[in-house]
Amino acid sequence: MTSAAGSVGGQIRPAAGRHRRARRPRFTGPSDQALNWLAGWYAIALRLGGAILFTGVAVLAATRQTSGWWLAAPLTALCLWSAFFAWQVRRSGLTATVVLADAVAISALALAQQHLVPAVLITDNTSWMLPLACTSVYILQITLRPWLGLLGAAMVVVAYGLGAGHPVDAFLLVVETIVAAGLVAVIRGGARQADAIVAVSLETERQVRAEEARRADEREQHRQLHDTVLSTLTMVAAGAFAGRSPALTAQANRDLRVLQRLEGTPAVPGGLAPLTDLAPKLEQAAASTDDLAVRLKLVPVTLPSPVADQLVACVGEALRNIGRHAGTDEAEVTVSGGAGWAVVKITDHGRGFDPAATPPSRRGIRESITGRMQAAGGRAAIASHPGAGTTVTVSWPT
């Protein structure tokens, strides 16, 4: 049988080794776990508090007809058992074994109640044995599965009725059992329903994030295709290369290497990534523009490796745009920043353009620069006017 409480105050834990299966928590949702935690402390309070309270009441209610030995031995056993019960629950949780053992102990006391309680109190149903039996019923209902909890409660009820001499006197315990079982069923049902709602919400959120990651990866692949194959093919179609060209061969080789890295590579890998020096990557991007003279103004900057790759890809796209559209063969890349942040400006003094008039079909700036930096958690800005050149600024973080 599984347990209903896995921990009490951070100290009640499932037992290890060969008893682990029997002591595994019955419910695993956060609401049920909270109820189990409260149930463990509640059971300890009922048993220890009840033992102390009812021992005192039993002594005060004793009469001359009550044997001192008959009273002292069971009450001492009750206190010792209560102390062991609390220790065992704190150590291993509210297990079926300890709860059923508690029911057996209380049933034994109930059977002997005519030797422990004055007859007049038993007749009036005002003896301390009745609330003591109720504590066992409560612990059974909050711990065990419904059918087993009711069987354990039936044992206590029968023992109380036999011990009182009149089984009908146990009707109050029957009522207590029904009420406790109903309340626990309602509370447990509400807890499971709440856990199910939370689980569905978490699964929906996970699916949404997975879909966002998939789309981000697709967008990154589209950017890479735009920046490599489509860019090269556009230059070929525009007649930028006449006949065999070493520059075209080198560009095609670079495009091939980029495409080979696409499979299985997310746009911006999650988690913590090591910092990498930005300068060598920018120098490589500047050197890949064969027909453009790029002046670099660099300072020591380190960024997470995935972010650095995205930023350098934006710089490469900006330089390619200058070579294709600006009408100039010079550009300048200025870097400012430090450890964990960077601002990079790519400037040319070419013909410029009106960013607001860029048609939606032109994806170079919108996706390969602005979209890429946003996906990486950064920012991109384009400042340009016809006849006044262009400045592209990319920064990370925002």
Coordinates of C-alpha atoms in Angstrom, one line a residue:
M1 CA 0.0 0.0 0.0
T2 CA 1.3 3.4 -0.8
S3 CA 1.5 6.3 1.6
A4 CA -0.4 9.6 1.6
A5 CA 2.3 11.8 3.0
G6 CA 5.8 11.9 1.5
S7 CA 7.3 14.5 3.9
V8 CA 6.6 16.6 7.0
G9 CA 8.5 19.8 7.5
G10 CA 11.1 18.7 4.9
Q11 CA 12.1 15.8 7.2
I12 CA 9.6 13.0 6.3
R13 CA 11.0 11.2 3.3
P14 CA 10.1 8.0 1.4
A15 CA 12.2 5.1 2.7
A16 CA 15.0 3.9 0.6
G17 CA 16.0 0.4 -0.5
R18 CA 13.7 -2.5 -0.3
H19 CA 10.8 -0.5 1.2
R20 CA 10.8 2.2 -1.4
R21 CA 7.9 0.7 -3.4
A22 CA 5.7 0.4 -0.4
R23 CA 6.4 4.0 0.8
R24 CA 6.2 5.8 -2.5
P25 CA 3.8 8.7 -2.3
R26 CA 0.4 7.9 -3.7
F27 CA -0.1 11.3 -5.3
T28 CA 2.6 13.3 -7.1
G29 CA 0.9 16.6 -8.0
P30 CA 1.9 19.8 -6.2
S31 CA -1.5 20.2 -4.6
D32 CA -1.5 16.6 -3.3
Q33 CA 2.1 17.0 -2.1
A34 CA 1.1 20.1 -0.1
L35 CA -1.9 18.1 1.4
N36 CA 0.4 15.2 2.2
W37 CA 2.8 17.5 4.0
L38 CA 0.0 19.0 6.1
A39 CA -1.5 15.5 6.7
G40 CA 1.8 14.3 8.2
W41 CA 2.0 17.2 10.7
Y42 CA -1.8 16.9 11.4
A43 CA -1.4 13.2 12.3
I44 CA 1.6 13.9 14.6
A45 CA -0.4 16.6 16.3
L46 CA -3.4 14.4 16.7
R47 CA -1.5 11.5 18.1
L48 CA 1.0 13.3 20.4
G49 CA -1.5 16.0 21.5
G50 CA -4.2 13.4 22.0
A51 CA -1.9 11.1 24.1
I52 CA -1.0 14.0 26.4
L53 CA -4.5 15.4 26.7
F54 CA -6.3 12.1 27.2
T55 CA -3.8 10.8 29.6
G56 CA -4.4 13.8 31.8
V57 CA -8.2 13.5 31.4
A58 CA -8.1 9.7 32.2
V59 CA -6.2 10.4 35.4
L60 CA -8.6 13.1 36.5
A61 CA -11.7 11.1 35.6
A62 CA -10.4 7.9 37.4
T63 CA -12.5 6.6 40.3
R64 CA -11.7 4.3 43.1
Q65 CA -13.2 1.5 41.1
T66 CA -10.5 2.0 38.5
S67 CA -7.4 -0.1 39.0
G68 CA -4.2 1.9 39.1
W69 CA -2.3 -0.8 37.3
W70 CA -5.0 -1.1 34.7
L71 CA -4.9 2.6 34.1
A72 CA -1.1 3.2 34.3
A73 CA 0.0 0.5 31.9
P74 CA -2.2 1.3 28.9
L75 CA -1.7 5.1 29.3
T76 CA 2.1 4.6 29.5
A77 CA 1.9 2.4 26.4
L78 CA -0.2 5.0 24.6
C79 CA 2.4 7.7 25.3
L80 CA 5.3 5.5 24.2
W81 CA 3.4 4.5 21.1
S82 CA 2.6 8.2 20.3
A83 CA 6.2 9.2 20.6
F84 CA 7.3 6.3 18.3
F85 CA 4.5 7.2 15.9
A86 CA 5.7 10.8 15.6
W87 CA 9.3 9.7 15.2
Q88 CA 8.4 7.2 12.5
V89 CA 6.2 9.6 10.6
R90 CA 9.0 12.3 10.6
R91 CA 11.5 9.6 9.5
S92 CA 9.6 7.7 6.8
G93 CA 6.2 9.5 6.2
L94 CA 2.7 8.4 6.8
T95 CA 2.9 4.9 5.6
A96 CA 0.1 2.4 5.6
T97 CA 2.0 0.1 8.0
V98 CA 2.4 2.7 10.7
V99 CA -1.2 4.0 10.3
L100 CA -2.7 0.6 10.5
A101 CA -0.5 -0.2 13.5
D102 CA -1.9 3.0 15.1
A103 CA -5.4 1.8 14.4
V104 CA -4.6 -1.6 16.1
A105 CA -3.2 0.2 19.1
I106 CA -6.2 2.4 19.6
S107 CA -8.5 -0.5 19.0
A108 CA -6.8 -2.4 21.8
L109 CA -7.3 0.5 24.1
A110 CA -10.9 0.7 23.0
L111 CA -11.5 -2.9 23.8
A112 CA -10.2 -2.4 27.4
Q113 CA -12.1 0.8 28.0
Q114 CA -14.3 -0.7 30.7
H115 CA -11.2 -1.1 32.8
L116 CA -10.0 2.4 32.0
V117 CA -13.1 4.6 32.0
P118 CA -15.8 5.0 34.6
A119 CA -19.0 3.2 33.5
V120 CA -21.1 6.3 33.8
L121 CA -19.0 8.1 31.2
I122 CA -19.2 5.2 28.8
T123 CA -23.0 5.1 29.2
D124 CA -23.3 8.8 28.5
N125 CA -20.8 8.6 25.5
T126 CA -18.7 11.3 27.3
S127 CA -15.6 9.2 27.9
W128 CA -12.1 10.3 26.7
M129 CA -11.9 7.1 24.7
L130 CA -14.4 8.3 22.1
P131 CA -12.3 11.3 20.9
L132 CA -9.2 9.2 21.1
A133 CA -10.8 6.7 18.7
C134 CA -11.8 9.6 16.5
T135 CA -8.2 10.6 16.1
S136 CA -7.4 7.2 14.7
V137 CA -10.4 7.4 12.2
Y138 CA -9.1 10.8 11.0
I139 CA -5.6 9.6 10.5
L140 CA -6.9 6.5 8.6
Q141 CA -9.0 8.6 6.2
I142 CA -6.3 11.2 5.4
T143 CA -3.6 8.6 4.8
L144 CA -5.0 5.5 3.1
R145 CA -6.9 4.8 0.0
P146 CA -10.7 5.1 0.6
W147 CA -11.5 1.3 0.8
L148 CA -8.6 0.6 3.1
G149 CA -9.2 3.6 5.2
L150 CA -12.9 2.5 5.7
L151 CA -11.8 -1.0 6.6
G152 CA -9.4 0.4 9.2
A153 CA -12.1 2.7 10.6
A154 CA -14.5 -0.3 10.8
M155 CA -12.0 -2.1 13.0
V156 CA -11.8 0.8 15.3
V157 CA -15.6 1.2 15.4
V158 CA -16.2 -2.5 16.1
A159 CA -13.5 -2.4 18.9
Y160 CA -15.1 0.6 20.5
G161 CA -18.5 -0.9 20.4
L162 CA -17.4 -4.2 21.9
G163 CA -15.3 -2.4 24.5
A164 CA -18.2 -0.2 25.5
G165 CA -20.4 -3.3 25.9
H166 CA -23.1 -1.8 23.7
P167 CA -22.2 -1.8 19.9
V168 CA -24.8 0.8 19.3
D169 CA -22.8 3.3 21.3
A170 CA -20.3 3.4 18.4
F171 CA -22.8 5.2 16.1
L172 CA -20.9 8.5 16.7
L173 CA -17.8 6.9 15.4
V174 CA -19.7 5.7 12.3
V175 CA -20.8 9.3 11.6
E176 CA -17.3 10.7 12.2
T177 CA -16.0 8.1 9.7
I178 CA -18.5 9.0 7.0
V179 CA -18.0 12.7 7.4
A180 CA -14.2 12.4 7.4
A181 CA -14.1 10.1 4.4
G182 CA -16.4 12.4 2.5
L183 CA -14.3 15.6 3.3
V184 CA -11.1 13.9 2.4
A185 CA -12.5 12.6 -0.9
V186 CA -13.7 16.1 -1.8
I187 CA -10.4 17.7 -0.9
R188 CA -8.3 15.1 -2.7
G189 CA -10.6 15.3 -5.8
G190 CA -10.2 19.1 -5.9
A191 CA -6.4 18.8 -5.5
R192 CA -6.1 16.3 -8.3
Q193 CA -8.3 18.5 -10.5
A194 CA -6.1 21.5 -9.8
D195 CA -3.0 19.5 -10.5
A196 CA -4.5 18.3 -13.8
I197 CA -5.3 21.9 -14.8
V198 CA -1.7 23.0 -13.9
A199 CA -0.3 20.0 -15.8
V200 CA -2.3 20.9 -18.9
S201 CA -1.2 24.5 -18.7
L202 CA 2.5 23.5 -18.4
E203 CA 2.2 21.1 -21.3
T204 CA 0.6 23.8 -23.4
E205 CA 3.3 26.2 -22.5
R206 CA 5.9 23.6 -23.4
Q207 CA 4.4 23.0 -26.8
V208 CA 4.2 26.8 -27.4
R209 CA 7.8 27.2 -26.6
A210 CA 8.8 24.2 -28.7
E211 CA 6.8 25.7 -31.6
E212 CA 8.4 29.1 -31.1
A213 CA 11.9 27.4 -31.1
R214 CA 11.0 25.5 -34.2
R215 CA 9.9 28.7 -36.0
A216 CA 12.9 30.6 -34.8
D217 CA 15.1 27.8 -36.2
E218 CA 13.3 28.0 -39.5
R219 CA 13.7 31.8 -39.6
E220 CA 17.4 31.4 -39.0
Q221 CA 17.7 28.9 -41.8
H222 CA 15.9 31.3 -44.1
R223 CA 18.3 34.0 -43.1
Q224 CA 21.3 31.8 -43.7
L225 CA 20.0 30.9 -47.1
H226 CA 19.3 34.5 -47.9
D227 CA 22.8 35.5 -46.8
T228 CA 24.6 32.8 -48.7
V229 CA 23.1 31.0 -51.6
L230 CA 20.5 33.6 -52.6
S231 CA 23.0 36.4 -52.2
T232 CA 25.6 34.6 -54.4
L233 CA 23.0 33.7 -57.0
T234 CA 21.8 37.3 -57.1
M235 CA 25.3 38.6 -57.7
V236 CA 25.8 36.0 -60.5
A237 CA 22.5 36.9 -62.1
A238 CA 23.4 40.6 -62.0
G239 CA 26.6 39.9 -63.9
A240 CA 29.0 40.6 -61.0
F241 CA 31.2 37.7 -62.1
A242 CA 32.2 37.4 -65.8
G243 CA 33.6 34.0 -66.5
R244 CA 35.6 31.9 -64.0
S245 CA 36.2 33.9 -60.8
P246 CA 38.3 32.9 -57.8
A247 CA 36.1 35.3 -55.7
L248 CA 33.0 33.4 -56.7
T249 CA 34.6 30.1 -55.9
A250 CA 35.7 31.3 -52.5
Q251 CA 32.2 32.6 -51.8
A252 CA 30.5 29.4 -52.9
N253 CA 32.8 27.4 -50.6
R254 CA 31.9 29.7 -47.7
D255 CA 28.2 29.2 -48.6
L256 CA 28.6 25.5 -48.6
R257 CA 30.2 25.5 -45.1
V258 CA 27.4 27.6 -43.7
L259 CA 24.7 25.2 -45.2
Q260 CA 26.5 22.2 -43.8
R261 CA 26.2 23.7 -40.3
L262 CA 22.5 24.4 -40.6
E263 CA 21.2 20.9 -39.8
G264 CA 20.4 20.5 -36.1
T265 CA 21.7 23.9 -35.2
P266 CA 19.2 26.1 -33.4
A267 CA 19.0 29.8 -34.1
V268 CA 20.3 30.8 -30.7
P269 CA 21.1 27.9 -28.4
G270 CA 19.6 28.2 -24.9
G271 CA 21.4 28.1 -21.6
L272 CA 24.7 29.6 -20.6
A273 CA 27.4 29.7 -23.3
P274 CA 31.1 30.6 -22.9
L275 CA 32.2 34.1 -23.8
T276 CA 34.1 34.5 -27.0
D277 CA 36.3 37.3 -28.4
L278 CA 34.3 39.3 -31.0
A279 CA 37.4 40.8 -32.8
P280 CA 38.6 37.7 -34.8
K281 CA 35.1 37.0 -36.0
L282 CA 34.6 40.6 -37.3
E283 CA 38.0 40.5 -38.9
Q284 CA 37.0 37.3 -40.8
A285 CA 33.7 38.9 -41.8
A286 CA 35.5 42.0 -43.2
A287 CA 38.0 39.9 -45.0
S288 CA 35.3 37.9 -46.8
T289 CA 34.1 41.1 -48.7
D290 CA 36.6 40.9 -51.6
D291 CA 35.5 44.0 -53.4
L292 CA 35.0 46.2 -50.3
A293 CA 37.7 47.9 -48.3
V294 CA 36.6 47.7 -44.6
R295 CA 38.2 49.8 -42.0
L296 CA 37.9 48.2 -38.5
K297 CA 37.9 50.1 -35.2
L298 CA 37.9 47.4 -32.6
V299 CA 38.0 47.3 -28.8
P300 CA 38.2 44.1 -26.7
V301 CA 34.7 42.7 -26.5
T302 CA 33.5 39.3 -25.4
L303 CA 30.0 37.9 -25.9
P304 CA 28.4 34.5 -25.5
S305 CA 29.4 32.4 -28.5
P306 CA 25.9 32.0 -30.1
V307 CA 25.3 35.8 -29.7
A308 CA 28.6 36.6 -31.2
D309 CA 27.9 34.4 -34.2
Q310 CA 24.5 36.2 -34.8
L311 CA 26.0 39.6 -34.4
V312 CA 28.8 38.9 -36.9
A313 CA 26.2 37.4 -39.3
C314 CA 24.4 40.8 -39.1
V315 CA 27.6 42.6 -39.8
G316 CA 28.4 40.4 -42.8
E317 CA 24.9 41.0 -44.3
A318 CA 25.3 44.8 -43.8
L319 CA 28.7 44.7 -45.6
R320 CA 27.3 42.6 -48.5
N321 CA 24.4 45.1 -48.8
I322 CA 27.0 47.9 -49.0
G323 CA 28.9 46.1 -51.7
R324 CA 25.7 45.5 -53.8
H325 CA 23.7 48.6 -53.3
A326 CA 25.7 51.5 -51.8
G327 CA 27.7 52.4 -54.8
T328 CA 30.9 52.7 -52.8
D329 CA 33.9 50.4 -52.2
E330 CA 34.6 51.6 -48.6
A331 CA 33.0 50.8 -45.3
E332 CA 33.8 51.3 -41.6
V333 CA 33.0 49.0 -38.7
T334 CA 33.3 50.6 -35.3
V335 CA 33.0 48.5 -32.1
S336 CA 32.4 49.6 -28.5
G337 CA 31.6 47.4 -25.5
G338 CA 33.2 45.1 -23.1
A339 CA 32.6 41.8 -21.3
G340 CA 29.1 40.7 -22.1
W341 CA 27.9 43.7 -24.2
A342 CA 28.7 45.3 -27.5
V343 CA 27.6 48.0 -29.9
V344 CA 28.7 47.7 -33.5
K345 CA 28.2 50.3 -36.2
I346 CA 28.6 49.6 -39.9
T347 CA 28.9 52.9 -41.8
D348 CA 29.2 53.8 -45.5
H349 CA 29.1 57.1 -47.4
G350 CA 27.4 55.7 -50.4
R351 CA 24.1 56.6 -52.1
G352 CA 21.9 55.8 -49.1
F353 CA 18.2 54.9 -49.3
D354 CA 14.9 55.5 -47.6
P355 CA 14.3 52.6 -45.0
A356 CA 10.5 53.4 -45.0
A357 CA 10.3 52.8 -48.7
T358 CA 11.9 49.4 -48.6
P359 CA 9.4 46.9 -50.2
P360 CA 8.2 43.9 -48.0
S361 CA 9.8 41.5 -50.4
R362 CA 13.3 42.7 -49.5
R363 CA 14.2 40.4 -46.5
G364 CA 17.9 41.4 -46.2
I365 CA 17.5 44.1 -43.5
R366 CA 14.2 43.0 -42.0
E367 CA 15.2 39.4 -41.4
S368 CA 18.9 39.0 -41.8
I369 CA 19.7 42.0 -39.6
T370 CA 16.8 43.2 -37.5
G371 CA 15.1 39.8 -37.1
R372 CA 18.3 38.0 -36.3
M373 CA 19.3 40.5 -33.6
Q374 CA 15.8 40.4 -32.0
A375 CA 15.9 36.6 -32.0
A376 CA 19.3 36.8 -30.2
G377 CA 18.0 39.2 -27.6
G378 CA 19.6 42.2 -29.1
R379 CA 18.6 45.2 -31.2
A380 CA 19.3 46.6 -34.7
A381 CA 18.7 50.1 -36.1
I382 CA 19.2 51.5 -39.6
A383 CA 19.8 55.2 -40.2
S384 CA 20.0 56.2 -43.9
H385 CA 18.9 59.0 -46.3
P386 CA 19.2 59.1 -50.1
G387 CA 22.6 60.6 -50.9
A388 CA 23.8 60.6 -47.2
G389 CA 25.1 57.1 -46.7
T390 CA 23.9 54.4 -44.3
T391 CA 24.7 53.5 -40.7
V392 CA 23.6 50.1 -39.4
T393 CA 23.9 49.7 -35.6
V394 CA 23.6 46.3 -33.9
S395 CA 23.8 45.9 -30.1
W396 CA 23.5 43.2 -27.5
P397 CA 21.8 43.0 -25.1
T398 CA 18.9 45.3 -25.7

